[in-house]
Coordinates of C-alpha atoms in Angstrom, one line a residue:
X1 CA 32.7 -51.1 -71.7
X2 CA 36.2 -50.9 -73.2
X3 CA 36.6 -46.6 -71.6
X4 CA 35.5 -48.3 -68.0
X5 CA 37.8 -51.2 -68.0
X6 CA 40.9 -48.7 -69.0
X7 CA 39.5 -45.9 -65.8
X8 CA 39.6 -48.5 -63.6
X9 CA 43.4 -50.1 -64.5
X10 CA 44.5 -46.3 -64.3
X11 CA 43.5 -46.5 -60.6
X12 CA 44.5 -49.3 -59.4
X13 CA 48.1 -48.6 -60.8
X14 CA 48.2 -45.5 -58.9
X15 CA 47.7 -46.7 -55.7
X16 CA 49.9 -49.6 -56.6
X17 CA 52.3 -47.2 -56.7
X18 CA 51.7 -45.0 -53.9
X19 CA 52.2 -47.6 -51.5
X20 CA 54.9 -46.7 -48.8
X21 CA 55.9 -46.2 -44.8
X22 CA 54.0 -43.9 -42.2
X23 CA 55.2 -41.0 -41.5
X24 CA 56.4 -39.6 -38.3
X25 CA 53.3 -38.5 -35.8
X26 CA 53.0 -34.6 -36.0
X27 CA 52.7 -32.6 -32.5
X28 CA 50.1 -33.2 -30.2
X29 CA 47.5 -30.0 -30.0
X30 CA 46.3 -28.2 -27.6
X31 CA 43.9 -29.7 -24.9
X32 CA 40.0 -28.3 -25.0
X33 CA 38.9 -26.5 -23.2
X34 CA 35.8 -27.6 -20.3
X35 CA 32.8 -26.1 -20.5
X36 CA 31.0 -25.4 -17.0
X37 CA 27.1 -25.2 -16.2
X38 CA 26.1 -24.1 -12.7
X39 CA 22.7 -23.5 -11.0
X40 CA 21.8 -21.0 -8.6
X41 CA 18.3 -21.3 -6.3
X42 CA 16.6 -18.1 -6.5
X43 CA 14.2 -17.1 -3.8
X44 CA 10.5 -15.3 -3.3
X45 CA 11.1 -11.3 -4.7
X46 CA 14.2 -12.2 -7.1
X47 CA 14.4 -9.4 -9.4
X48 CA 14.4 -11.9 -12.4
X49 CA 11.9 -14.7 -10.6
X50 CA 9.4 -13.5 -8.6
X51 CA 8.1 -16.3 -7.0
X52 CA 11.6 -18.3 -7.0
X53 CA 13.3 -21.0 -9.3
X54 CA 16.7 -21.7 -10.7
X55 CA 19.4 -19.8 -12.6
X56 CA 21.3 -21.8 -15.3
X57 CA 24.6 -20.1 -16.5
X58 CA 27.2 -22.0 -18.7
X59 CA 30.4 -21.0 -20.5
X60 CA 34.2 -22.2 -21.3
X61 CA 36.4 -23.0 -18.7
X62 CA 39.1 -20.7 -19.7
X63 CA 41.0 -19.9 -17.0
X64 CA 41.7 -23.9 -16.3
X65 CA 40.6 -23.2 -12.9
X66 CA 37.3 -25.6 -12.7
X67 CA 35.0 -23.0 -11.6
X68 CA 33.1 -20.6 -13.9
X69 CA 34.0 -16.8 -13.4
X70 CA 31.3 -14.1 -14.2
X71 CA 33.7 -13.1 -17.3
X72 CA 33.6 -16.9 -18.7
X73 CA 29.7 -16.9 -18.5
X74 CA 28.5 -16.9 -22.1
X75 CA 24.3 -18.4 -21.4
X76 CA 22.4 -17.1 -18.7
X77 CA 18.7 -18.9 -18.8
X78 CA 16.0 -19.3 -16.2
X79 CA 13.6 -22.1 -15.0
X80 CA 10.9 -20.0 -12.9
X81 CA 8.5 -20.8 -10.6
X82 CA 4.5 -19.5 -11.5
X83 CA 3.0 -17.1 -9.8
X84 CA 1.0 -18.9 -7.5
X85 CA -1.3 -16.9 -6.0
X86 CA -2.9 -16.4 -9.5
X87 CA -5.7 -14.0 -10.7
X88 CA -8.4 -14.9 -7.9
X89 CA -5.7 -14.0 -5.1
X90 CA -4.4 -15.4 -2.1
X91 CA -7.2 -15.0 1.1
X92 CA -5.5 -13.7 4.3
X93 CA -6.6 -15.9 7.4
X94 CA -8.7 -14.0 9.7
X95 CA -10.7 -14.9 13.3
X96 CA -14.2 -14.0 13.8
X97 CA -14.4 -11.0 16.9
X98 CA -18.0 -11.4 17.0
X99 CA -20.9 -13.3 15.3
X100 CA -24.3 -12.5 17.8
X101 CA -25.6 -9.2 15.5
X102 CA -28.4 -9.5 13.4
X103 CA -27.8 -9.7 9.5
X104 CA -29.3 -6.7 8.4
X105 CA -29.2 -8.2 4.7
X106 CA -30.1 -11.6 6.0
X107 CA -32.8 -11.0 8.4
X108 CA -33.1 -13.9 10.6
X109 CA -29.3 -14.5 10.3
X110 CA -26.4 -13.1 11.9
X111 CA -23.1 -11.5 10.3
X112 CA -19.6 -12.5 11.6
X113 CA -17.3 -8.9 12.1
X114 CA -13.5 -10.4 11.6
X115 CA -10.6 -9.7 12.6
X116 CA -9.3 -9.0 9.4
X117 CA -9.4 -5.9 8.8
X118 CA -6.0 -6.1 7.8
X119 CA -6.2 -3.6 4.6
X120 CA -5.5 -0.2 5.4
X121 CA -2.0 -0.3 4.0
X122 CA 1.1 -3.3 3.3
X123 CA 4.7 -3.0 3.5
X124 CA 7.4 -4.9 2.2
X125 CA 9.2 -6.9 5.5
X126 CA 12.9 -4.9 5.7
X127 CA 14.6 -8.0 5.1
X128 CA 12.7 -10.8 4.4
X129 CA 11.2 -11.0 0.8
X130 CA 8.5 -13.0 1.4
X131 CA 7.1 -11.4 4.2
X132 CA 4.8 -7.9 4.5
X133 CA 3.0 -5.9 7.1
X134 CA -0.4 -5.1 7.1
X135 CA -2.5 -2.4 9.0
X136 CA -5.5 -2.7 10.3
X137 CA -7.8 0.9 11.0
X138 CA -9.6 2.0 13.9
X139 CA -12.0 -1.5 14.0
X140 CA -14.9 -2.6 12.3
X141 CA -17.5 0.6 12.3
X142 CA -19.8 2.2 10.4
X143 CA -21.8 5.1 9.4
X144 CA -24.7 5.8 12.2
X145 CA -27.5 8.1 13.6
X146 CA -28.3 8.2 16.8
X147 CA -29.9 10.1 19.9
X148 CA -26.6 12.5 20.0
X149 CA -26.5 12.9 15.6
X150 CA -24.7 11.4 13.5
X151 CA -21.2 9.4 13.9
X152 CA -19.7 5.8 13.7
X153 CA -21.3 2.9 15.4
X154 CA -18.1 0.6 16.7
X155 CA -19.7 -3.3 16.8
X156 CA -16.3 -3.6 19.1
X157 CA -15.6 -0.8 20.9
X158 CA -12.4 -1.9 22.9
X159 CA -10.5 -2.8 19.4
X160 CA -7.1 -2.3 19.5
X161 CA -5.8 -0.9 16.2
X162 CA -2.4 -3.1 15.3
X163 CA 0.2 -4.1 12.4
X164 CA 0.1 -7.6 11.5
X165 CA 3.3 -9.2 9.7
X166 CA 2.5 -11.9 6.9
X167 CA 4.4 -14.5 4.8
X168 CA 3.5 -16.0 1.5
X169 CA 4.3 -19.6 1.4
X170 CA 5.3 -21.6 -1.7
X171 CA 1.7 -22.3 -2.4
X172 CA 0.7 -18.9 -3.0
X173 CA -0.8 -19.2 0.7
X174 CA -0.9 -16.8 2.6
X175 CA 0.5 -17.2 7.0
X176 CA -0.1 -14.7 9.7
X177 CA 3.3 -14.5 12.1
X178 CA 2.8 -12.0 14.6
X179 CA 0.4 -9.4 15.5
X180 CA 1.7 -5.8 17.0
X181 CA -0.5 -4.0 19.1
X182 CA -0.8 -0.2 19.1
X183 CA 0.2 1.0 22.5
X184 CA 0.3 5.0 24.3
X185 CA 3.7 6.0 25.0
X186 CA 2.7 4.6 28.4
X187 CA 2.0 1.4 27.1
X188 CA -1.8 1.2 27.6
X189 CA -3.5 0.3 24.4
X190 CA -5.1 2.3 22.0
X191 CA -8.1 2.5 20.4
X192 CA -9.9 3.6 17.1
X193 CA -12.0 6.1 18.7
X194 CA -12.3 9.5 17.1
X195 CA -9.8 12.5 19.0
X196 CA -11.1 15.4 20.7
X197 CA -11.8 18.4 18.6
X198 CA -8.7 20.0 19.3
X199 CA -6.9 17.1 17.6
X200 CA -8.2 17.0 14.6
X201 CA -11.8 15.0 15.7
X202 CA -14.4 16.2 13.2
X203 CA -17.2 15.9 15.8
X204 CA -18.2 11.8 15.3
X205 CA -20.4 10.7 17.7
X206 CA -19.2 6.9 18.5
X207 CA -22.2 4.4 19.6
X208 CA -21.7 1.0 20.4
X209 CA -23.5 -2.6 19.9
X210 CA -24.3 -3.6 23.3
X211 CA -24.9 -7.8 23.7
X212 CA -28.4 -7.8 23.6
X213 CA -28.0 -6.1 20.2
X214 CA -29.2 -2.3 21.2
X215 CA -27.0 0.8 20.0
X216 CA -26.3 3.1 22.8
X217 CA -24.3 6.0 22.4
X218 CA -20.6 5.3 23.8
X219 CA -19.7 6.9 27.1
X220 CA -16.9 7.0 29.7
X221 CA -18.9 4.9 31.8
X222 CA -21.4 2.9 30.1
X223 CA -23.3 1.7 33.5
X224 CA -24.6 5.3 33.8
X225 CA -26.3 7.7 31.6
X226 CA -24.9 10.6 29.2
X227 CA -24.2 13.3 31.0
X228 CA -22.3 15.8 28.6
X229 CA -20.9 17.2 31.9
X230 CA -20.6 14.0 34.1
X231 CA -20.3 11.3 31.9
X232 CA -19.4 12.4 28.2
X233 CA -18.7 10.7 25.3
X234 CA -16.3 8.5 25.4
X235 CA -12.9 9.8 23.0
X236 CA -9.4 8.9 22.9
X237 CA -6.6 11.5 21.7
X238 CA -4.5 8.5 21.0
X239 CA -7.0 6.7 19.3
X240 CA -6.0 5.9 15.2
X241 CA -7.3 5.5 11.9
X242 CA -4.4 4.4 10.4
X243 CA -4.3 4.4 6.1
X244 CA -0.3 4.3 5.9
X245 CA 1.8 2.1 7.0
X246 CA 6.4 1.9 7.1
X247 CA 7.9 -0.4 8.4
X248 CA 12.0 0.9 9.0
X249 CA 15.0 -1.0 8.8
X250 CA 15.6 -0.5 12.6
X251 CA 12.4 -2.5 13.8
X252 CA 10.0 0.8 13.9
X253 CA 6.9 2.0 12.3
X254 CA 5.5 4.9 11.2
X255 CA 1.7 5.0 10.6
X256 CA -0.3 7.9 9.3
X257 CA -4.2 7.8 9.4
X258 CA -7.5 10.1 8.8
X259 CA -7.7 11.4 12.3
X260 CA -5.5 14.0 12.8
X261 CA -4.3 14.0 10.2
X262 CA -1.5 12.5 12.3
X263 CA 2.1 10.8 11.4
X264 CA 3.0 8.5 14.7
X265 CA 6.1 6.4 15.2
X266 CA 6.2 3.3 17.0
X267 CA 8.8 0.9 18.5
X268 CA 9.2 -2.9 17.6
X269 CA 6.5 -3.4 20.5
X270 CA 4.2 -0.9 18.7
X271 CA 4.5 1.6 21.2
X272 CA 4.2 5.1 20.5
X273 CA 7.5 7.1 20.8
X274 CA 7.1 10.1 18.4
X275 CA 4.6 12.2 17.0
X276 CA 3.7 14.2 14.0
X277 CA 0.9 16.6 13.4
X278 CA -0.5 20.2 12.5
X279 CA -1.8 20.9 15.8
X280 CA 0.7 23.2 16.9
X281 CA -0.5 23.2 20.6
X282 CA -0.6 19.0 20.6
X283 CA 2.8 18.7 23.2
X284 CA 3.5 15.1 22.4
X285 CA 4.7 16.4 18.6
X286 CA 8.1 16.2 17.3
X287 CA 7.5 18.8 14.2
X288 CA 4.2 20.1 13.0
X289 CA 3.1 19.8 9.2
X290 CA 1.5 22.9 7.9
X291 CA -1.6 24.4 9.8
X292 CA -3.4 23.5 6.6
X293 CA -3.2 20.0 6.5
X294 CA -6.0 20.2 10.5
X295 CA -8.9 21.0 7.5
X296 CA -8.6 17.7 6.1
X297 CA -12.1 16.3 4.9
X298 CA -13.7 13.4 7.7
X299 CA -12.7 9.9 6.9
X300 CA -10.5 10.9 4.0
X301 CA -7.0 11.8 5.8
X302 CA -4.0 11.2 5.2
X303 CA -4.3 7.4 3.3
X304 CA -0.9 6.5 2.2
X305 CA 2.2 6.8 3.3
X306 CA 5.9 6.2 2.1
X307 CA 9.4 6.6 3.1
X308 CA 12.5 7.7 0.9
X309 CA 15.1 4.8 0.2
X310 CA 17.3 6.7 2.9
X311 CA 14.9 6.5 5.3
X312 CA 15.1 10.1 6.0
X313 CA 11.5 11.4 4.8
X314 CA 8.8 10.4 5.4
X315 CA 6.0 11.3 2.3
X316 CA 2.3 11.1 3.1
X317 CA -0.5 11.7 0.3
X318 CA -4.2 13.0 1.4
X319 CA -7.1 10.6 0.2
X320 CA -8.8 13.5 -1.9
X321 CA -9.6 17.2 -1.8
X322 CA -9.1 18.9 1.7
X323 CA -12.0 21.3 3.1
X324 CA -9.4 24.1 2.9
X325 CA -11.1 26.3 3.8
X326 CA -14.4 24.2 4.0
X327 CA -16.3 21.7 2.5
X328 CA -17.5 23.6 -0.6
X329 CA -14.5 22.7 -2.3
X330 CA -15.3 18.7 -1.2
X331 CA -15.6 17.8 -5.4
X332 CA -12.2 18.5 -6.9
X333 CA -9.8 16.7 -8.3
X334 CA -6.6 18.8 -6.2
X335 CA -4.8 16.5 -3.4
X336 CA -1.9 17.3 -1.7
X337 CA 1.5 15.5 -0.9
X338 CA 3.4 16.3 2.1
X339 CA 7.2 15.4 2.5
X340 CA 8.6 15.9 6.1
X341 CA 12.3 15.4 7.1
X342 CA 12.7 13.3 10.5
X343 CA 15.8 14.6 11.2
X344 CA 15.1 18.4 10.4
X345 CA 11.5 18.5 10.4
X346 CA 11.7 20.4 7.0
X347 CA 8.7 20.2 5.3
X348 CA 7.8 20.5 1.1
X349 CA 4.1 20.2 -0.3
X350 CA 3.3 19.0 -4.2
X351 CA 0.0 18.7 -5.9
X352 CA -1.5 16.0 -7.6
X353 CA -4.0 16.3 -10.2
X354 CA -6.7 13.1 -10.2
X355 CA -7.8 11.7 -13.0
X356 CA -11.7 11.7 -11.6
X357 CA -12.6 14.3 -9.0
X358 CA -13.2 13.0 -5.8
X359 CA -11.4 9.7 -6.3
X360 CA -9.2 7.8 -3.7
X361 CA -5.3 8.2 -3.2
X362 CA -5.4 4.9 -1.0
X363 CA -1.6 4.1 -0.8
X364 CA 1.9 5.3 -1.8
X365 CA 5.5 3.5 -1.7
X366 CA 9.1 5.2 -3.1
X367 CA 11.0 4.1 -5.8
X368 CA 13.2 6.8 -5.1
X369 CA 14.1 9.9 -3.8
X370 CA 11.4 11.4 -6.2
X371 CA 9.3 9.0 -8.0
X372 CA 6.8 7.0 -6.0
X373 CA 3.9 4.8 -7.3
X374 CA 0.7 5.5 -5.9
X375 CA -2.7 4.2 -6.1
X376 CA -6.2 5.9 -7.2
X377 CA -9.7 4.1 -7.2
X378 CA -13.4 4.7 -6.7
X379 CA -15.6 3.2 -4.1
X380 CA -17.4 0.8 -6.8
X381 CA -17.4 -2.8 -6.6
X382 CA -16.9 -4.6 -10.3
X383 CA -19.8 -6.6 -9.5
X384 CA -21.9 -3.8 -9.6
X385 CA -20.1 -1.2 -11.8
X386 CA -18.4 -2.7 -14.9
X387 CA -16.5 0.8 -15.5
X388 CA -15.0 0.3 -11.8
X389 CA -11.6 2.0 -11.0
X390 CA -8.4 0.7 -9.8
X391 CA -5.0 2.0 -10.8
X392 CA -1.3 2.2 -9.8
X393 CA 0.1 4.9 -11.0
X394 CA 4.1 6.4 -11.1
X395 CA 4.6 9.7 -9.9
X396 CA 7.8 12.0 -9.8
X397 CA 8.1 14.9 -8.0
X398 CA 11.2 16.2 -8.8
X399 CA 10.0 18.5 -11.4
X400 CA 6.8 19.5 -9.5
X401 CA 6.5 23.3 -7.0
X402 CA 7.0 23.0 -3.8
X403 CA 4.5 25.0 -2.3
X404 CA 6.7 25.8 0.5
X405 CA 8.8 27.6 -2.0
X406 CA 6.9 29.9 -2.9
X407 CA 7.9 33.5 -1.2
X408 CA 5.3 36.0 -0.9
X409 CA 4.7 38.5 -3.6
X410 CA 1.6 40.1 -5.4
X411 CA -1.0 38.1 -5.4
X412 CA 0.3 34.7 -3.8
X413 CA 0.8 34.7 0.4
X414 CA 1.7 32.4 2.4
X415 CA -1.4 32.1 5.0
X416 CA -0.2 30.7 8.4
X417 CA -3.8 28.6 8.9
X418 CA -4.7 28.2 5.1
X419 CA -1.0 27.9 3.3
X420 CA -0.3 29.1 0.0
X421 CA -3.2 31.6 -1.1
X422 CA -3.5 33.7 -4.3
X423 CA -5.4 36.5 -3.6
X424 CA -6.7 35.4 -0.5
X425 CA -7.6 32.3 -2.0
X426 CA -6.5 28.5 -0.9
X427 CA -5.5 26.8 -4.0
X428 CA -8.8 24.0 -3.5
X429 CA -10.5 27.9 -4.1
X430 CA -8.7 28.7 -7.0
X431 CA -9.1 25.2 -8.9
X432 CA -13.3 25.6 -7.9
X433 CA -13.7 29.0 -9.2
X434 CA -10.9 28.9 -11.9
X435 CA -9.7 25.6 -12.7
X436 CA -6.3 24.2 -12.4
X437 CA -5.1 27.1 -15.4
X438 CA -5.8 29.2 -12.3
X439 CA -2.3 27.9 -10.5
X440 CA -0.4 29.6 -13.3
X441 CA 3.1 29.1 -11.0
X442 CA 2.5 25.6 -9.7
X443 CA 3.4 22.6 -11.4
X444 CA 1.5 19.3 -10.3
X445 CA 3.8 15.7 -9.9
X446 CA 4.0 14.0 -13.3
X447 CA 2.0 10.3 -13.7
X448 CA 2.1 7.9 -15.9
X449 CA -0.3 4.3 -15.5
X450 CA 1.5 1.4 -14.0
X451 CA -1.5 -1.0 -14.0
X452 CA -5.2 -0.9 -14.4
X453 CA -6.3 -4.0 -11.8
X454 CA -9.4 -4.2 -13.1
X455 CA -8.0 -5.4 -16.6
X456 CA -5.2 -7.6 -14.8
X457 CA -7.4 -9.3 -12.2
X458 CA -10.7 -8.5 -12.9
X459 CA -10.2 -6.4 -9.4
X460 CA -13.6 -7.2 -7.3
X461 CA -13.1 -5.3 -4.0
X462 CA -14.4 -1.4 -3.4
X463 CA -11.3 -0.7 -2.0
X464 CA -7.6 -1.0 -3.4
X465 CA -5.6 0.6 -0.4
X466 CA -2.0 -1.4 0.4
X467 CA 1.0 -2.2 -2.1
X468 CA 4.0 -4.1 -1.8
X469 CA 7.0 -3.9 -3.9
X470 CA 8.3 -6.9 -4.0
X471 CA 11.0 -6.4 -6.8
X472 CA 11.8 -4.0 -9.9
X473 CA 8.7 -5.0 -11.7
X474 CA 6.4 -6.8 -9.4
X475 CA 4.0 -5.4 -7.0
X476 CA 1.5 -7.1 -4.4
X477 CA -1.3 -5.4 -3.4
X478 CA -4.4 -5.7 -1.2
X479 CA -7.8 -4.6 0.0
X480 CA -9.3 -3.2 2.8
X481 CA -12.4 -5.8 3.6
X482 CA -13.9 -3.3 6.8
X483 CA -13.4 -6.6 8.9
X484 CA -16.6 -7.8 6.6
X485 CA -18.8 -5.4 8.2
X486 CA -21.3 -3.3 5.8
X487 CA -24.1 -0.9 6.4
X488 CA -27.2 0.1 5.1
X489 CA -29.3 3.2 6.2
X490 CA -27.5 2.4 9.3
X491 CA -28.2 -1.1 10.1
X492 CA -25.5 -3.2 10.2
X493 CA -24.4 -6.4 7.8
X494 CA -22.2 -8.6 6.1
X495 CA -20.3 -7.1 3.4
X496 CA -20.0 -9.0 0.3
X497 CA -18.3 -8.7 -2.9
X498 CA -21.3 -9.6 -5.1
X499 CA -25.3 -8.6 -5.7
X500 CA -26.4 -11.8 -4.8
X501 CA -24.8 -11.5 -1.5
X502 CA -23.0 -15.0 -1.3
X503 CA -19.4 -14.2 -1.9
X504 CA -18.4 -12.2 1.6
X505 CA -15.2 -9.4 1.5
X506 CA -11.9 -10.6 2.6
X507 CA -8.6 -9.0 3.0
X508 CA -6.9 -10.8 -0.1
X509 CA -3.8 -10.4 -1.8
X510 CA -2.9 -10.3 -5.5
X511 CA 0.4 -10.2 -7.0
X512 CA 1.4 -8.5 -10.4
X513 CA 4.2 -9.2 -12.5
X514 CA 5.9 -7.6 -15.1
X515 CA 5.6 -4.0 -14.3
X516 CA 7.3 -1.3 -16.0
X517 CA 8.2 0.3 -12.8

């Protein structure tokens, strides 16, 4: 007790002491500075939020100016929207063209053919990020035998083959704004009936369904009789099966399809006003792609096609193996790529190898000059083939051969029908009867795997044949639904996604994020 008391007198005489005046007030310091926080709306397709939301950035003031500068931005964080179209997809709206043909899987029903059919291909809009085209193909059809052999039956014959512009809505929904009909140079519609022989036609017979439900074979006046003299088959040289689909900056199209093959241009309107082909006697052509490219193999033409950023070449893949020189080379895994300059009409050929012979190149879009994602597939539904195939896949072709390159010497000629040969060989020869070692100067596009849609969305349709790049790692892509008409050992039906025949095809589109484009 005594030590505390004699600590605690210590103090208090100290501060006793200390006891005194204020002192003077020292300089006033500097004033803070603010700190700013602004928030930017970001759209559909922004590169860092693709479906839209808001970009917060914050930092110091430091320029006293009471707005925030890109240098004073120190936090950059972003509040975006979900993807709302979502792993079961987004259904395109559709109207029914006819519903009075029996249900071949149903019988006692009847199917609806719809108008859909919008599937063949997508584009991104130009300029409007939340907005594609979509292509339709020559109509609803499908495989048939009749009294003149074997060709397409066409449930509507008149179809017009058209472009069809789209725009998600904040939903995930999914509105149709305008539909382009394909038109002759004249302005007459077009059809989706096969070409003449000397166009590329691979000898299809077309039969339509008359109202009463009979099959007839189609004709250039369908209140007489066939007369191969006096009333043929009915054809149309301007007819389309378009598979790929561009949509320029300047309002035009360019479509390619599985005709010819041919490359067409169209106006805003959809009219035709250029031409590309390898028929070198076809006088509506602008240039001609190489002789070669007339073998192509029926129904599996020329499926995708892209543009360069430039808009100067136009780049169109092949669905599978050409019959160059026939159909004995039908089960290979060798397709072709075709490059054509629209100002020059330059033309440069590259090979790509498949992963699974006879597979589907169904669509193609540029990243740039030389590296382009494409897509390959099978025909298999998931509901009926777990191992079923769907994949997006970048290519480059800058380190590929251009076929076109190649200069004749030895063994390797340039064949004005057949292109590039090695000892009087096409190259489809050469991989049959020595495998791909066998094109020991020729070095196929490189590819690496984008996406596997079958592991990201549990991918349900046969087939995967339109993409749209929506930004730097995002990519929308949809199906071609045949305008939900199916056959059978040539009787018609509904198409449907599943075995038990409840769930019927639709054109439907899914959108995939995160991409390592």
């Amino acid at each position: 007790m005594y030590k505390t008391r004699m600590i605690s007198l210590s103090v208090l005489a100290l501060l006793t002491a200390c006891s005194g005046d204020d002192g003077t007030n020292g300089v006033d310091g500097n004033n803070g500075l603010n700190s700013l926080i602004n928030h930017d709306t970001l759209t559909f397709g922004d590169s860092d939020c693709s479906f839209g939301g808001i970009k917060i950035i914050s930092g110091l003031d430091t320029n006293e100016d009471d707005s925030l500068s890109d240098s004073e931005v120190t936090h950059t964080t972003y509040d975006c929207e979900a993807n709302t179209v979502k792993v079961a997809g987004s259904r395109l709206p559709y109207t029914v063209l006819r519903s009075d043909i029996a249900d071949g899987a149903k019988p006692g029903s009847y199917f609806e053919v719809r108008n859909g059919g919008y599937g063949s291909d997508m584009v991104k809009h130009p300029t409007n990020a939340n907005q594609f085209y979509a292509l339709t193909d020559r109509g609803p059809n499908a495989t048939y035998t009749g009294d003149l052999g074997t060709g397409k039956v066409f449930p509507v014959a008149d179809y017009t083959p058209r472009i069809g512009l789209f725009e998600i809505q904040d939903n995930g929904d999914v509105m149709v704004i305008e539909e382009i009909l394909l038109k002759r140079p004249d302005g007459t519609f077009i059809t989706g009936l096969p070409n003449s022989t000397a166009l590329g036609g691979t000898g299809e017979t077309p039969y339509s369904v008359l109202g009463d439900g009979t099959v007839e074979v189609l004709r250039e006046d369908m209140s007489l009789p066939y007369d191969a003299t006096s009333n043929p088959i009915l054809l149309d040289d301007y007819g389309l099966d378009g598979e790929g689909l561009v949509a320029l900056s300047d309002g035009t199209f360019w479509v390619s399809d599985e005709y010819g093959p041919h490359m067409v241009h169209f106006d805003i309107d959809g009219t035709e006003i250029g031409r590309i082909n390898a028929f070198a006697d076809d006088t509506r052509v602008t240039f001609n792609l190489p002789a070669e490219f007339a073998n192509r193999r029926a129904n599996r033409g020329m499926e995708g096609l892209a543009v360069t950023p430039d808009e100067k070449t136009l780049v169109g893949i092949m669905q599978s193996t050409m019959y160059n020189p026939s159909s004995a080379v039908k089960a290979l895994d060798i397709v072709r790529i075709v490059t054509v300059d629209t100002e020059s009409g330059t033309v440069s050929q590259y090979l790509y190898k498949q992963e699974i012979a006879q597979n589907s190149q169904s669509g193609i879009f540029a990243l740039s000059a030389t590296e382009f994602v494409v897509i390959e597939r099978d025909g298999a539904f998931l509901a009926s083939n777990a191992n079923a195939m769907k994949h997006l896949y970048k290519i480059d072709i800058s380190a590929a051969t251009d076929l076109e390159t190649i200069a004749d010497s030895g063994e390797w000629i340039q064949d004005a029908t057949l292109g590039l040969t090695k000892d009087g060989q096409t190259l489809e020869q050469v991989v049959l009867n020595e495998g791909w070692t066998g094109l020991t100067n020729i070095t196929p596009v490189t590819k690496t795997l984008v996406a596997d849609l079958v592991a990201e969305v549990q991918y349900p349709h046969d087939k995967l044949e339109g993409m749209w790049l929506i930004n730097g790692s995002t990519i929308g892509v949809i199906n071609d639904d045949d305008f939900s008409t199916w056959a059978s050992g040539g009787v018609l039906e509904q198409k449907y996604l599943d075995t038990g025949q409840t769930v019927i095809d639709a054109n439907t589109l899914y959108i995939i994020e995160d991409l390592d484009l």
